[in-house]
Short mmCIF file of N, CA and C in Angstrom, two decimals:
data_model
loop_
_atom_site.label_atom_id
_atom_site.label_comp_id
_atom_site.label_asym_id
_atom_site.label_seq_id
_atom_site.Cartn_x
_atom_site.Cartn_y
_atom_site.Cartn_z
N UNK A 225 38.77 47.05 -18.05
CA UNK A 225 40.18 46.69 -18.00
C UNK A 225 40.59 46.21 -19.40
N UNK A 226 42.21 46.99 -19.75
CA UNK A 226 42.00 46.45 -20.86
C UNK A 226 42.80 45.23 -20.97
N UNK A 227 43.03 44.55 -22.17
CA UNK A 227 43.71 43.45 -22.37
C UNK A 227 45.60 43.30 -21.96
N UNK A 228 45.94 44.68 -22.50
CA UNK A 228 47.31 44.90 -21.89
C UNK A 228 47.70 44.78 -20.37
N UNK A 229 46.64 45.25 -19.71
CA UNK A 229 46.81 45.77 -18.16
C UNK A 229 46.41 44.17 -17.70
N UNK A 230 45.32 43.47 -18.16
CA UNK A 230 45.14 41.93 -17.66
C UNK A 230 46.31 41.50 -17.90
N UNK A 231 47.19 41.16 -18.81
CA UNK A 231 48.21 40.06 -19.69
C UNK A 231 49.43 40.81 -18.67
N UNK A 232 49.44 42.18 -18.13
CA UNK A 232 50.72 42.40 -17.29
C UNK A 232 50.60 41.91 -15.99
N UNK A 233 48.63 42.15 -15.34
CA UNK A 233 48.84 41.02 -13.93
C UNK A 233 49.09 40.13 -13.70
N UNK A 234 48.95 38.84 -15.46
CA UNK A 234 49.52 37.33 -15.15
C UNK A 234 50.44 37.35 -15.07
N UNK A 235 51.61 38.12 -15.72
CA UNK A 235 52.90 38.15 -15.37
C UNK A 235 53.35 38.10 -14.32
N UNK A 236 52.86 39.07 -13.38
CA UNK A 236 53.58 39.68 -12.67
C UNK A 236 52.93 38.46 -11.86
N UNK A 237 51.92 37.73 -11.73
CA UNK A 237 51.62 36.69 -10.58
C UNK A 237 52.68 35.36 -10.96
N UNK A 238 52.73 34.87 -12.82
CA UNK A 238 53.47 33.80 -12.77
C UNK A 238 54.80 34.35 -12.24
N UNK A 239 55.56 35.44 -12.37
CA UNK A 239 56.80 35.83 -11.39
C UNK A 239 56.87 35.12 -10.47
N UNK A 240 55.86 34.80 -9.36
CA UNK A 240 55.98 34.40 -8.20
C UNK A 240 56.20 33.10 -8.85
N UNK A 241 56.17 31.82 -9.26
CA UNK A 241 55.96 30.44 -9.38
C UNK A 241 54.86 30.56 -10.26
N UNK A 242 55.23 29.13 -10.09
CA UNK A 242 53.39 28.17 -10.96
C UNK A 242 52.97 27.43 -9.97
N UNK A 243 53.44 27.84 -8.35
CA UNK A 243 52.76 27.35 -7.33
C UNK A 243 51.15 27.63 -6.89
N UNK A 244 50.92 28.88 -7.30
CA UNK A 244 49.62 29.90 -6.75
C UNK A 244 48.71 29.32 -8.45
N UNK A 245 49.86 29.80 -9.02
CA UNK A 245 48.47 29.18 -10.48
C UNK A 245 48.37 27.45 -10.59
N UNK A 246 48.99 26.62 -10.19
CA UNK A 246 48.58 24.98 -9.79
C UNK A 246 47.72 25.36 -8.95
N UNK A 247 47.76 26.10 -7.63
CA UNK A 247 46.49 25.63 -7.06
C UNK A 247 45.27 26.73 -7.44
N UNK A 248 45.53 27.52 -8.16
CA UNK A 248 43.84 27.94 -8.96
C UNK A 248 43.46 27.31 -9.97
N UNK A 249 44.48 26.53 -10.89
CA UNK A 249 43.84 25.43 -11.31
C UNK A 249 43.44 24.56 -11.09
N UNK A 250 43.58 23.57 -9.92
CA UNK A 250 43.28 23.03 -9.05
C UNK A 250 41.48 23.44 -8.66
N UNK A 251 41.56 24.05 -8.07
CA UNK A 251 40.15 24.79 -7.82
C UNK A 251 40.03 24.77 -8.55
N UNK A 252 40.30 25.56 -9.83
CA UNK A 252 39.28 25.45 -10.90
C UNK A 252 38.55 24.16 -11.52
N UNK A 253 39.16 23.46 -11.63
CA UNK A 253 39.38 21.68 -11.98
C UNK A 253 38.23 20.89 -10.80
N UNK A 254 38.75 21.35 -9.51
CA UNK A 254 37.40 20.76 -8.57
C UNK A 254 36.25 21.71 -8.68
N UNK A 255 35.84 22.94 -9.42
CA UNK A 255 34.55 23.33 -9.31
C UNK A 255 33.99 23.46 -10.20
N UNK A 256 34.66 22.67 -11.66
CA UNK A 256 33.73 22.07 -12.75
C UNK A 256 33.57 20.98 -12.51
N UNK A 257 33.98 19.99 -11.64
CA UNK A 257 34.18 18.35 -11.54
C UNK A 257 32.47 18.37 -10.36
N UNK A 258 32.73 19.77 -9.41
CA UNK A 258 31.44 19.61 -8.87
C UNK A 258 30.23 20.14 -9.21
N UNK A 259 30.61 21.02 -10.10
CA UNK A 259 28.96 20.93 -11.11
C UNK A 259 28.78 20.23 -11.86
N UNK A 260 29.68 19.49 -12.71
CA UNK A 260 29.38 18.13 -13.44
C UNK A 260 28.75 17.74 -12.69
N UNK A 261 28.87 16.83 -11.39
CA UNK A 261 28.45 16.01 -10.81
C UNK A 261 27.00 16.41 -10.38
N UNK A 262 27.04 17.57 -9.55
CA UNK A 262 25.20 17.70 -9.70
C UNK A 262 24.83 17.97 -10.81
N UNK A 263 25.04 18.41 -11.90
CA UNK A 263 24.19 17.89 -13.07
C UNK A 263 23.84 16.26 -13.75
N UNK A 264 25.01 15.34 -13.18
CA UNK A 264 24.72 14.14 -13.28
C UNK A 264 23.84 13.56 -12.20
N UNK A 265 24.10 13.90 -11.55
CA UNK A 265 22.68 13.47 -10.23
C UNK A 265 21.82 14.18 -10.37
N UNK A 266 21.60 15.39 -10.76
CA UNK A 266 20.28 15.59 -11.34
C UNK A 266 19.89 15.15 -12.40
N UNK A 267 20.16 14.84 -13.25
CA UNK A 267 19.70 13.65 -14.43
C UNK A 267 19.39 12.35 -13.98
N UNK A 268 19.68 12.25 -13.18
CA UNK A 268 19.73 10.07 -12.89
C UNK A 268 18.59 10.77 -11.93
N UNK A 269 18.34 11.63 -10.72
CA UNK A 269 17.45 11.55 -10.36
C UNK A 269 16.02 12.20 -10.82
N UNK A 270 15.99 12.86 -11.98
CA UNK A 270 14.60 13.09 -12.54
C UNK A 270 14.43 11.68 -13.48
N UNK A 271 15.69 10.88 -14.49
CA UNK A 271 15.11 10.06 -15.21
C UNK A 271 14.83 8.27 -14.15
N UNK A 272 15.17 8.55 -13.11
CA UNK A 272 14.55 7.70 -11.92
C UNK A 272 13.20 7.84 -11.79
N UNK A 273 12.65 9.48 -11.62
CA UNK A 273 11.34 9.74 -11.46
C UNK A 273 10.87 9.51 -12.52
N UNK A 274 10.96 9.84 -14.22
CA UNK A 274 10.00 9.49 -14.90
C UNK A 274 10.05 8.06 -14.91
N UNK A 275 10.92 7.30 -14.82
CA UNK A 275 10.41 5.64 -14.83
C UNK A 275 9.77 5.13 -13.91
N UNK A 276 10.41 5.79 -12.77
CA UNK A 276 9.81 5.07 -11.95
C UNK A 276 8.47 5.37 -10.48
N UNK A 277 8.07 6.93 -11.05
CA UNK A 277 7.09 7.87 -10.68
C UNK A 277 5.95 7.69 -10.36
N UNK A 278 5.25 6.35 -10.77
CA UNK A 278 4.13 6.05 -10.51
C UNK A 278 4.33 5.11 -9.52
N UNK A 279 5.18 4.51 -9.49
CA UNK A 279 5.34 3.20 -8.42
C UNK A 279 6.05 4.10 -7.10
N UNK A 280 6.85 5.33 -7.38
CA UNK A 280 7.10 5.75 -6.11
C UNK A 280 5.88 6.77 -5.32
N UNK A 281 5.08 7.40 -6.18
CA UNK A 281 3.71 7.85 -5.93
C UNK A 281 2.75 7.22 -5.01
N UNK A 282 2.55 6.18 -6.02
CA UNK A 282 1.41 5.36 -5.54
C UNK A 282 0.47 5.33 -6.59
N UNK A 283 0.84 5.73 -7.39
CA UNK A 283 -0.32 6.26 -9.01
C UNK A 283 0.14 7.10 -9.89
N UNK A 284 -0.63 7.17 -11.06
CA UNK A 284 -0.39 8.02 -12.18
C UNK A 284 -1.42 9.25 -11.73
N UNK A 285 -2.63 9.33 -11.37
CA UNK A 285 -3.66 10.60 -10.75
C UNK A 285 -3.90 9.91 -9.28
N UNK A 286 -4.48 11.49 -8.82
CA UNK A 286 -5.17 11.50 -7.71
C UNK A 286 -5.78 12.64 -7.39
N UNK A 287 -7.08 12.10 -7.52
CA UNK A 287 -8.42 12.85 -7.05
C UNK A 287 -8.45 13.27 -5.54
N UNK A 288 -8.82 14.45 -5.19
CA UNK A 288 -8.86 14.78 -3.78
C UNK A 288 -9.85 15.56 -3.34
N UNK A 289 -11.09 15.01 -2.33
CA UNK A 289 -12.02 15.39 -2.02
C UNK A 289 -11.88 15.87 -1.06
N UNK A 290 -12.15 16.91 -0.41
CA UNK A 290 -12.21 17.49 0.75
C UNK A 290 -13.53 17.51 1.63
N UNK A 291 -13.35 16.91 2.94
CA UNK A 291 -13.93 16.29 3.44
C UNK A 291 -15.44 15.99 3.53
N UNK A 292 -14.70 14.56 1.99
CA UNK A 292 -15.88 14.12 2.50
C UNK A 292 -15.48 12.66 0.98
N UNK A 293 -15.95 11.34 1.29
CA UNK A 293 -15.50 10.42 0.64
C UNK A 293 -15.91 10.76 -1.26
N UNK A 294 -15.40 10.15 -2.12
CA UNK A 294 -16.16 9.74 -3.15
C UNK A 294 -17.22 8.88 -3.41
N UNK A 295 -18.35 9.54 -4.08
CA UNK A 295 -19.70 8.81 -3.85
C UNK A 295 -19.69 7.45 -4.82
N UNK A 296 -20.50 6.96 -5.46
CA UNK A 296 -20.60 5.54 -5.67
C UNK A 296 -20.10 6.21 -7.55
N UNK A 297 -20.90 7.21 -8.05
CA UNK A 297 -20.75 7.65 -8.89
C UNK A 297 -19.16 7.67 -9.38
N UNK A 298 -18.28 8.20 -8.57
CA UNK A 298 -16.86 8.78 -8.76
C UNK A 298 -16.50 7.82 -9.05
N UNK A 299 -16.57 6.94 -7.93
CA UNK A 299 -15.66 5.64 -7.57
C UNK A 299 -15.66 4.87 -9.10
N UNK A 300 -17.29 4.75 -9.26
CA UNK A 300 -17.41 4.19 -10.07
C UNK A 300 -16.38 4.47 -11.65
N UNK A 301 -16.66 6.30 -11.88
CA UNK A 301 -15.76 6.62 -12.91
C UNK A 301 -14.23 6.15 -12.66
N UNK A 302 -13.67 6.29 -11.53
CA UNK A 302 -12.56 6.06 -11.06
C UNK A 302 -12.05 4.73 -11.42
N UNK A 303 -13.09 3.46 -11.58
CA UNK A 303 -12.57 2.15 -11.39
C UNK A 303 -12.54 1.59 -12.80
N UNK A 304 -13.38 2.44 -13.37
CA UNK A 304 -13.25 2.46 -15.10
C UNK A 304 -12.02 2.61 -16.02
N UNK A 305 -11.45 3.99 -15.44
CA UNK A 305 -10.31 4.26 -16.09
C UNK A 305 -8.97 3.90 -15.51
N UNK A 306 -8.75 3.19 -14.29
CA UNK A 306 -7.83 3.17 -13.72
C UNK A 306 -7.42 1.22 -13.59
N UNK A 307 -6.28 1.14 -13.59
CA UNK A 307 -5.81 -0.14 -13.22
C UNK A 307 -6.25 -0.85 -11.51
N UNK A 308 -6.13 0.17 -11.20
CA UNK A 308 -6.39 -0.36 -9.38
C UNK A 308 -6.49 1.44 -8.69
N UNK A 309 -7.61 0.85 -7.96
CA UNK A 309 -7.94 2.36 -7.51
C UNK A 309 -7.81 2.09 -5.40
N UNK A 310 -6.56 3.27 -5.31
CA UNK A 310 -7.05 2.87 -3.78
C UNK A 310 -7.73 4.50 -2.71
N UNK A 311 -7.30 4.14 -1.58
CA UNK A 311 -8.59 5.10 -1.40
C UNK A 311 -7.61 5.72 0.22
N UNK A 312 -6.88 6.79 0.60
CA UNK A 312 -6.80 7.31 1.79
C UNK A 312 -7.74 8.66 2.58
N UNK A 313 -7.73 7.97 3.69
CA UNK A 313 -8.39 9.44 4.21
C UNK A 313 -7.40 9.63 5.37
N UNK A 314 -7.62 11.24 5.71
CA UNK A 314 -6.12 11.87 6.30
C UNK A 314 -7.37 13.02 7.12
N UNK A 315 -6.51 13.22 8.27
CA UNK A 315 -7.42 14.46 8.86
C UNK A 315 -6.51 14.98 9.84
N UNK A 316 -6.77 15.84 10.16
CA UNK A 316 -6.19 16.13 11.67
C UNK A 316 -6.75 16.52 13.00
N UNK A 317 -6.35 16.05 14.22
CA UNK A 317 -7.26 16.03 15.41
C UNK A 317 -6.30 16.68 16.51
N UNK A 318 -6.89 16.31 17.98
CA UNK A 318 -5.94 16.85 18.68
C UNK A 318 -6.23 15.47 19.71
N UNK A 319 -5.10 15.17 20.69
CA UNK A 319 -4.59 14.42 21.26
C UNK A 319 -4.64 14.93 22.55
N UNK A 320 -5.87 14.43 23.74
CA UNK A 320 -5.75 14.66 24.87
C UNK A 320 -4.75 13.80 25.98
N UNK A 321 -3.98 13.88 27.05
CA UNK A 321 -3.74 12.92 27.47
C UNK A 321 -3.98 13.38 29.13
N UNK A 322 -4.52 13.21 29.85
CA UNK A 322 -5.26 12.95 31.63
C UNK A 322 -3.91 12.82 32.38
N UNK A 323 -3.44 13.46 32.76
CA UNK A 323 -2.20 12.95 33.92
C UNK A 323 -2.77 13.34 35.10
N UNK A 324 -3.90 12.83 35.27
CA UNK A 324 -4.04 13.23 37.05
C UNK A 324 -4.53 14.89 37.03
N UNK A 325 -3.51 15.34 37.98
CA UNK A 325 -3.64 16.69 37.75
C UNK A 325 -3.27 17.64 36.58
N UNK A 326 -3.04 17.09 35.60
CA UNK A 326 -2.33 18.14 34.59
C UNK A 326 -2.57 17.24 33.20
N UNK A 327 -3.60 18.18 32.36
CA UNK A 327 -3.91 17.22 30.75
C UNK A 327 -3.38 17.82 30.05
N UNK A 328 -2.73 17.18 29.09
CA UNK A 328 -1.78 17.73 28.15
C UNK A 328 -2.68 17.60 26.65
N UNK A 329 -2.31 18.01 25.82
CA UNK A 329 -2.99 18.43 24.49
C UNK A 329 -2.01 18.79 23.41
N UNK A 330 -2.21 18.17 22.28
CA UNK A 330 -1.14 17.77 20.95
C UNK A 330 -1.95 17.89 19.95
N UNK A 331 -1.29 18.70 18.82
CA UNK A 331 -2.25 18.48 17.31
C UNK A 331 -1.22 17.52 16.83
N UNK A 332 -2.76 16.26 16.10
CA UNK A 332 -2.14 15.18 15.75
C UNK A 332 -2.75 15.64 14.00
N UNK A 333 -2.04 14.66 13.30
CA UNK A 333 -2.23 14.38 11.92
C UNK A 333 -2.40 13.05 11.20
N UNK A 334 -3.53 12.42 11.57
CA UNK A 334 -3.76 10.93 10.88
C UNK A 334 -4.19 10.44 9.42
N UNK A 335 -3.33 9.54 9.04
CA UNK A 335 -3.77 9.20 6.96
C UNK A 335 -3.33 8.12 7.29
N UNK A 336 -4.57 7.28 6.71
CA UNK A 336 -4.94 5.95 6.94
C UNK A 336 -5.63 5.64 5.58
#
């Protein structure tokens, strides 16, 4: 399209008023105001996480053994380099429950 044929459709729309172009400016105006805004909440919420990332974690690392604890050795490296070392174990089971005539059965997920 060329530039002539664009510059004759604004015409022919401001003809009508500056009612239809107020409210596409309008819109236009609210859908930079709402990407501003998630780009400002995405900033406050990543520079939330780097400050405050370890305390919402629970740590700066974490080692993960699969099933089966850290031996005296690990721990040991672990308590060396670290300020405070803590320790979860997580598994998953299943959940019987006896009603008389009818036992019911649930997969559970426990971290303790």
């Amino acid at each position: 399209m060329s530039i002539a044929i664009a510059a004759r459709f604004a015409r022919r729309e401001l003809r009508g008023g500056l009612k239809g172009f107020t409210i596409f400016l309008s819109c236009l105006a609210l859908g930079v105001a709402a990407i501003a805004a998630v780009g400002s909440v995405r900033t406050a919420i990543e520079t939330g996480l780097s400050v405050e990332g370890a305390a919402l974690l629970g740590g700066d690392a974490e080692l993960d053994f699969t099933y089966r604890f850290a031996n005296a050795q690990e721990k040991e490296w672990m308590q060396s380099r670290a300020n405070a070392v803590s320790e979860i174990a997580e598994f998953r089971s299943m959940a019987v429950v006896d009603n008389g005539d009818q036992t019911e059965r649930g997969l559970t997920q426990v971290k303790a």
